Short mmCIF file of C-alpha atoms and ligand atoms in Angstrom, two decimals:
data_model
loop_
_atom_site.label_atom_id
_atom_site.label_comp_id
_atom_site.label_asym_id
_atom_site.label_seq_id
_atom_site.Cartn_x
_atom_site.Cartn_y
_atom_site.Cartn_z
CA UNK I 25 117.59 98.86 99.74
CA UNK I 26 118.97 100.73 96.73
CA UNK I 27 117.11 100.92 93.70
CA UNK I 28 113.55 100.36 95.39
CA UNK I 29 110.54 102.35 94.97
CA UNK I 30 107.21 103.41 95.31
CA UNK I 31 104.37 105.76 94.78
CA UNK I 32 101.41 106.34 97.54
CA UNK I 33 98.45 108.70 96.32
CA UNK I 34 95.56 110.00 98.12
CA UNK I 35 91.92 111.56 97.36
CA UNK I 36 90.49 112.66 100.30
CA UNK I 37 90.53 111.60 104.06
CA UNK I 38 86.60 113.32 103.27
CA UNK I 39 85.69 110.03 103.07
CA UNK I 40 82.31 109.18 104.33
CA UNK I 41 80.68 105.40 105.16
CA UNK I 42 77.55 106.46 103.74
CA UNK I 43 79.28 106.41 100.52
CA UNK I 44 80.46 103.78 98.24
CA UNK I 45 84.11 104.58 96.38
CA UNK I 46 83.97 101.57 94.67
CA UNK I 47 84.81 103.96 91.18
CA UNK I 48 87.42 105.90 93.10
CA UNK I 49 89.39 102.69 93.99
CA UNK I 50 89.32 100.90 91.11
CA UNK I 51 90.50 104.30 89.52
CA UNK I 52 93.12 104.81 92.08
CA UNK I 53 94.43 101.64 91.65
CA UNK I 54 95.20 102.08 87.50
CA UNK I 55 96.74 105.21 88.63
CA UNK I 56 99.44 103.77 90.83
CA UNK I 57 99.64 100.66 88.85
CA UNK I 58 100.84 103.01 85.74
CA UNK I 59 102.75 105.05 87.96
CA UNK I 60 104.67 102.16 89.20
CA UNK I 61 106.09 101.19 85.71
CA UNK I 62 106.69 104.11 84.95
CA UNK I 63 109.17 104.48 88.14
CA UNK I 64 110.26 101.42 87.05
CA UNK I 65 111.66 102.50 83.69
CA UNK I 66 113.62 105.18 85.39
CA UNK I 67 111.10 108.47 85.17
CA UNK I 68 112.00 111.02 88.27
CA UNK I 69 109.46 111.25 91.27
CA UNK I 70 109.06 114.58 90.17
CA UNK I 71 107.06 114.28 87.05
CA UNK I 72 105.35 110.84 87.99
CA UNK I 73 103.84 113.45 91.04
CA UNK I 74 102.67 115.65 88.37
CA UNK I 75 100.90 113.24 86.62
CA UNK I 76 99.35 111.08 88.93
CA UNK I 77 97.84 114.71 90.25
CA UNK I 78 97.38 115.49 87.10
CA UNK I 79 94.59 112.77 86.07
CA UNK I 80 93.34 113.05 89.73
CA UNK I 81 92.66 116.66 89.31
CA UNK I 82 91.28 115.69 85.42
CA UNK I 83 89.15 112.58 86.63
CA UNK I 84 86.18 114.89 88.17
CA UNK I 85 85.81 112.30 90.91
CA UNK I 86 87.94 113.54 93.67
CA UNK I 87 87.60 117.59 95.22
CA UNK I 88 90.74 118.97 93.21
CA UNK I 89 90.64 120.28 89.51
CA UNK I 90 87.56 119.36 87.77
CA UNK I 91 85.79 117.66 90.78
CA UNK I 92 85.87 121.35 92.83
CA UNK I 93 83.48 122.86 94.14
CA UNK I 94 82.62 126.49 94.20
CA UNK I 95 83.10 129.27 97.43
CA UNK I 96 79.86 130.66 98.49
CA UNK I 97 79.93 133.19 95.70
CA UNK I 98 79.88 130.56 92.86
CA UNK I 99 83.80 130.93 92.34
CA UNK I 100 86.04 127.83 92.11
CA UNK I 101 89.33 129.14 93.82
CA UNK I 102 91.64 125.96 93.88
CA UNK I 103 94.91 125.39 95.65
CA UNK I 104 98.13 123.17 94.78
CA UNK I 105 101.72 122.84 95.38
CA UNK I 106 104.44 120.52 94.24
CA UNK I 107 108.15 120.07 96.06
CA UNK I 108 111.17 118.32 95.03
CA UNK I 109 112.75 116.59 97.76
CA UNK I 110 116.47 116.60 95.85
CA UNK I 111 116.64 120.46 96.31
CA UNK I 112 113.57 121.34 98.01
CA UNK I 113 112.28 123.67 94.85
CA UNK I 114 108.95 124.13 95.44
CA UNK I 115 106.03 125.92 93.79
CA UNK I 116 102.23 126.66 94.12
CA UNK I 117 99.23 128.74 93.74
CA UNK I 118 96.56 129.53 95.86
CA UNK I 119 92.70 130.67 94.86
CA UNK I 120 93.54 130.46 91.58
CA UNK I 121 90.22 131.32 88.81
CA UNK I 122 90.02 129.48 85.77
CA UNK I 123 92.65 126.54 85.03
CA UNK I 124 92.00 123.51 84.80
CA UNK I 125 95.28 121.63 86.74
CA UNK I 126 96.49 123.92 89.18
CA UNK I 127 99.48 121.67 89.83
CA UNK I 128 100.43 122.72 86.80
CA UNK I 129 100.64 125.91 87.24
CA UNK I 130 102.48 124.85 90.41
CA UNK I 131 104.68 123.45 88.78
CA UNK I 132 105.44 126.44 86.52
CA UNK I 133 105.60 128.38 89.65
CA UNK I 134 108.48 126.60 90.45
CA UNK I 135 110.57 126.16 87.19
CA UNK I 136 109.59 129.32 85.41
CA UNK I 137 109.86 131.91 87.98
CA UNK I 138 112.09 132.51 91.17
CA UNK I 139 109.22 132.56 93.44
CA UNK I 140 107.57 129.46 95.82
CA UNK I 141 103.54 131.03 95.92
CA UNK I 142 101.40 132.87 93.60
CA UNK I 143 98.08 133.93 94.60
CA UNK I 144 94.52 134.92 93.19
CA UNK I 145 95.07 137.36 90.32
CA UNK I 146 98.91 137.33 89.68
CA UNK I 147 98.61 133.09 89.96
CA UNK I 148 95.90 133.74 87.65
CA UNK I 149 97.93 135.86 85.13
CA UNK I 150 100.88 133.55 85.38
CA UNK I 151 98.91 130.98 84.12
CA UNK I 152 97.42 133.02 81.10
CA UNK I 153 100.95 134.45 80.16
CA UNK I 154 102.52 130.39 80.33
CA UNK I 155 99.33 129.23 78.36
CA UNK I 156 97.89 126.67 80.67
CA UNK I 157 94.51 125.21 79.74
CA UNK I 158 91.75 127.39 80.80
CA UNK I 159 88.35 126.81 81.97
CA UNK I 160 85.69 128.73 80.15
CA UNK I 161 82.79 127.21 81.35
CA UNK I 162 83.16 126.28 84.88
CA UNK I 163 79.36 125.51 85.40
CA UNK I 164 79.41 122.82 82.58
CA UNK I 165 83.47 121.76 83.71
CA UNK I 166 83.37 121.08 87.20
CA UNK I 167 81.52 117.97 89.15
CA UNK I 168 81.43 118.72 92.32
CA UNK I 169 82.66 115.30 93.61
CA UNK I 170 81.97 115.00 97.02
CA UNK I 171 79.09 117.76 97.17
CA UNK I 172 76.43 115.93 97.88
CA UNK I 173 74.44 117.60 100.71
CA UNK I 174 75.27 115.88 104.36
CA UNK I 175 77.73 118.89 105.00
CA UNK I 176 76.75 120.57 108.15
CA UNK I 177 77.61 124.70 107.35
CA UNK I 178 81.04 125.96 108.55
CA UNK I 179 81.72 121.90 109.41
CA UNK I 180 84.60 122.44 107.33
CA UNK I 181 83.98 119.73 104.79
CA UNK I 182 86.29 118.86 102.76
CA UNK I 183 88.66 116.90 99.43
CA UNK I 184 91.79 116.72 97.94
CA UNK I 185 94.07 114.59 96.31
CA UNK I 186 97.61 114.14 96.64
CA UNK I 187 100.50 112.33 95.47
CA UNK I 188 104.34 111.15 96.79
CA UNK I 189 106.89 109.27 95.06
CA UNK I 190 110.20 107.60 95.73
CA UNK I 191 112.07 107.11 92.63
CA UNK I 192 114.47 104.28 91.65
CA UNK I 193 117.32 106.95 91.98
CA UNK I 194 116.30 107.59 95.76
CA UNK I 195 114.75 110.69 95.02
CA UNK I 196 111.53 111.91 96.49
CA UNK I 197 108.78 114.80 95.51
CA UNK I 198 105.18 115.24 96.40
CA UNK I 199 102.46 117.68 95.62
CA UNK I 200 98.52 117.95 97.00
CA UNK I 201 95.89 119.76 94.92
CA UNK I 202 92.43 120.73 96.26
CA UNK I 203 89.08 122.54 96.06
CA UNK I 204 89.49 123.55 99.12
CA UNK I 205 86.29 122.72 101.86
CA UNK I 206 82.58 123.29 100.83
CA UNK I 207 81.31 126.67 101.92
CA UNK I 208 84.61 128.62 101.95
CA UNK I 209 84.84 132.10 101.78
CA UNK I 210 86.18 134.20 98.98
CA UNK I 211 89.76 134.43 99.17
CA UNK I 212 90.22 131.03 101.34
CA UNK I 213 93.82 128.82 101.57
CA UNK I 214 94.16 125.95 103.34
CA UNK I 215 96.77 124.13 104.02
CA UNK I 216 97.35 122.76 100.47
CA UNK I 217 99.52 124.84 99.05
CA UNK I 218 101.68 126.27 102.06
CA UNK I 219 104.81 124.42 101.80
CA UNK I 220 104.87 122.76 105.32
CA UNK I 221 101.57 122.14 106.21
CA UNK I 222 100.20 120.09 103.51
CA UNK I 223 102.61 119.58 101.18
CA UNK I 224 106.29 119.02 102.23
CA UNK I 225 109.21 116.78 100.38
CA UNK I 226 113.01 116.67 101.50
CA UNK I 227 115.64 113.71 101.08
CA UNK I 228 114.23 112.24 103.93
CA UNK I 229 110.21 111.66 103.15
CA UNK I 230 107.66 113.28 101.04
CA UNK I 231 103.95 114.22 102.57
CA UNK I 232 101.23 115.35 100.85
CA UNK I 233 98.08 116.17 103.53
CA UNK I 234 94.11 115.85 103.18
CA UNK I 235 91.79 117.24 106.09
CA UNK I 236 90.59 120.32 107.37
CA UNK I 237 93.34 122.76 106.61
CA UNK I 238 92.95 125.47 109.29
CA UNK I 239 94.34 122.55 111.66
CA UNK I 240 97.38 121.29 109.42
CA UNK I 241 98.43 124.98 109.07
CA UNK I 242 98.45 125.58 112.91
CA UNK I 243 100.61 122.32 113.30
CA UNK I 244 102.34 122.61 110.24
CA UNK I 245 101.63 119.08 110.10
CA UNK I 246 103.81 117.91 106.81
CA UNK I 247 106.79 119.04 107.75
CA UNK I 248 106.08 117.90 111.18
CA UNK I 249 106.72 114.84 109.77
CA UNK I 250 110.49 115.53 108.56
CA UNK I 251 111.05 116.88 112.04
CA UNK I 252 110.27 114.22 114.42
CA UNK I 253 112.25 112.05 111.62
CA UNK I 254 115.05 114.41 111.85
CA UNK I 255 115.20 115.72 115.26
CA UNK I 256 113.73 112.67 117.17
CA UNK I 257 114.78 109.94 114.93
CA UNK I 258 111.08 108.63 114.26
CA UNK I 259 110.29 106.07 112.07
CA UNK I 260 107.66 107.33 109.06
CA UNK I 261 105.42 105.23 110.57
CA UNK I 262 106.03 106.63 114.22
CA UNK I 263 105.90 110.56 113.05
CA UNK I 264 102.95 110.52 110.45
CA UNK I 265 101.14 108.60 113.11
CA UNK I 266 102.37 111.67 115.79
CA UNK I 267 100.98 113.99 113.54
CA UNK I 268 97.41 112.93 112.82
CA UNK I 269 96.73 110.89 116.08
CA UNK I 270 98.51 112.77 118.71
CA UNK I 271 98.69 116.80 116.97
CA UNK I 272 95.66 116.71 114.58
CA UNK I 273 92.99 114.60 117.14
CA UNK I 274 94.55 117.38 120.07
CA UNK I 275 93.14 119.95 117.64
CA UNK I 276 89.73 118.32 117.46
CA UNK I 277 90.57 118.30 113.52
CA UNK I 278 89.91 115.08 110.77
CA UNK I 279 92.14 114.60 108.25
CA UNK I 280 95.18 112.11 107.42
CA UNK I 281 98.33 112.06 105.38
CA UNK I 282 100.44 110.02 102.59
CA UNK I 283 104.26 110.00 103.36
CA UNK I 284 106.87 107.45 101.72
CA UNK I 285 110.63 107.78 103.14
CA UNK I 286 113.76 107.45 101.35
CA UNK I 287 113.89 103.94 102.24
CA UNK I 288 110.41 103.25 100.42
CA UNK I 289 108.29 102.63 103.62
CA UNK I 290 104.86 104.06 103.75
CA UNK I 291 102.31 105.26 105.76
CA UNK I 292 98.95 106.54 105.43
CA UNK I 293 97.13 107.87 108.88
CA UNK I 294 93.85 109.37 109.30
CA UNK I 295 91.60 110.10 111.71
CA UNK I 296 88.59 110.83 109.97
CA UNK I 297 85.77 108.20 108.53
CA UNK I 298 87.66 107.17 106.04
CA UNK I 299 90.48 108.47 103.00
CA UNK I 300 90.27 107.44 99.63
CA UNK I 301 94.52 105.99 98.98
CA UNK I 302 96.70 103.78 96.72
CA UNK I 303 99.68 102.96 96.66
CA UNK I 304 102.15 100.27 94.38
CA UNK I 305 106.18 99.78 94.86
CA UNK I 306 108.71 98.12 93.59
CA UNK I 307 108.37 94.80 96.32
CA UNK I 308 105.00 94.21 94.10
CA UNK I 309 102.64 95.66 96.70
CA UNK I 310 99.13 96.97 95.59
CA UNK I 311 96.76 98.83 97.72
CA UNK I 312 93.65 100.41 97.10
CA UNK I 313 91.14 101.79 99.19
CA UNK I 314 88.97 104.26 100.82
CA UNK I 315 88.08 102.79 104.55
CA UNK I 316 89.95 100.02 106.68
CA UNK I 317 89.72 96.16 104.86
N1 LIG V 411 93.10 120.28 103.18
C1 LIG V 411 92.15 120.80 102.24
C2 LIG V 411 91.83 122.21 102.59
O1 LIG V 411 91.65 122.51 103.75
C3 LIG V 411 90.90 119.99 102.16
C4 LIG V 411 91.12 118.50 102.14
O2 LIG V 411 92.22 118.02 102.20
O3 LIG V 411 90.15 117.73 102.07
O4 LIG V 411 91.71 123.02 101.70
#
């Protein structure tokens, strides 16, 4: 149907029952509420993805941005990417130091310079020479949402948060931003911001990923998406479903997915416990919530 639209968003398939999100969904659901009119006055998916990532990253309550946690050397490397389904422009930056929305940066990446990934240092200096907000205290900035102990070591723990829009113009973005999983190593990148695995947007759907990323990079599980749509004439529904049931469960991997297709139908997979989602379109549906009703 022309003219119809919607915006899914996502913070975290870590997601565990002993938990109670009852914060995260009530937060989740202003943020697709106010992302909703804001599609409905005509603003492209592009920048509603930037800002619904934006305040996730900023709200400390999800692992991306200000909820990160550190590697095991005390060092928040964070990881985010953006793509613009229209053209396919993307842009991100992986373990980068210091800023305070890497999908920011991200986006920078992709307007300001004619490159799709910057990395550790050079993401880093990017960021100083645009003038993004920096962190200068990271030990009194970031909450460590999520961090809470029951992680088993090299378990591969994890949160992120994630965002994908269909506009009223039938355009489509997404972008993911993480912390990466607890523990990591210095000089980590998951799937995040590798354009592919968990991030991908064409004209056809928009995917944003949220699991352990060593397995979405070895399936290249977002843009598996757009190829069983493409190639094998899936339904969203049928290929996201592919992805995280059949692909990511073969891998012995937990995670899950937001994707929205050109038409405006959604789906949201996962295999793990539970994944903190949202979404809101323009048929006046509303849907927040972290495990099944
Ligand atoms: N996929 C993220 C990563 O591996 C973590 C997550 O989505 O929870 O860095």
């Amino acid at each position: 149907m022309a003219g119809r639209y919607g915006v899914v968003l996502h913070g975290g398939a870590g997601a565990r029952k002993s938990r109670n999100y009852d914060q995260e969904i009530v937060h989740m659901k202003g943020l697709v509420e106010a992302a909703r009119d804001q599609l409905k006055d005509g603003i492209p998916a592009l920048d509603v993805v930037s800002e619904v990532v934006r305040a996730l990253e900023a709200s400390g309550l999800y692992v991306a941005g200000k909820g990160s946690s550190p590697n095991i050397n005390g060092v928040y490397e964070l990881d985010a990417a953006i793509m613009d389904g229209q053209n396919r422009a993307a842009g991100s930056v992986a373990a980068l130091v210091g800023y305070e929305s890497p999908i920011d940066v991200a986006r920078g990446v992709m307007g300001k310079t004619p490159h799709v990934l910057l990395a550790g240092d050079g993401a880093a200096q990017f960021a100083d020479a645009i003038g993004y907000a920096k962190v200068t205290d990271p030990e009194a900035y970031y909450t460590k949402a999520g961090a809470d102990g029951d992680h088993e070591p090299g378990s591969l723990a994890h949160g992120t948060v994630g965002c994908v829009v269909l506009d009223r113009h039938g355009h489509l973005a997404a972008g993911t931003s993480t912390g990466g999983v607890f523990g990591k190593l210095p000089g980590r990148v998951g799937d995040t911001p590798i354009i592919g695995a968990g991030c991908y947007a064409d004209d056809r759907v928009a995917v944003s990923c949220t699991g352990q990323g060593e397995f979405f990079m070895r399936g290249v599980l977002a843009y598996d998406v757009s190829a069983r749509m493409h190639y094998g004439q899936a339904t969203v529904e049928e290929a996201a479903n592919a992805a995280i049931h059949t692909t990511l469960t073969n891998f012995a991997g937990d995670g899950g997915m937001i994707a929205i297709d050109a038409e405006g139908n959604i789906s949201a997979p996962y295999n793990s416990q539970g994944m903190k989602r949202a979404w809101a379109t323009s048929d006046g549906e509303i849907f927040s919530a972290a495990f099944e009703a």
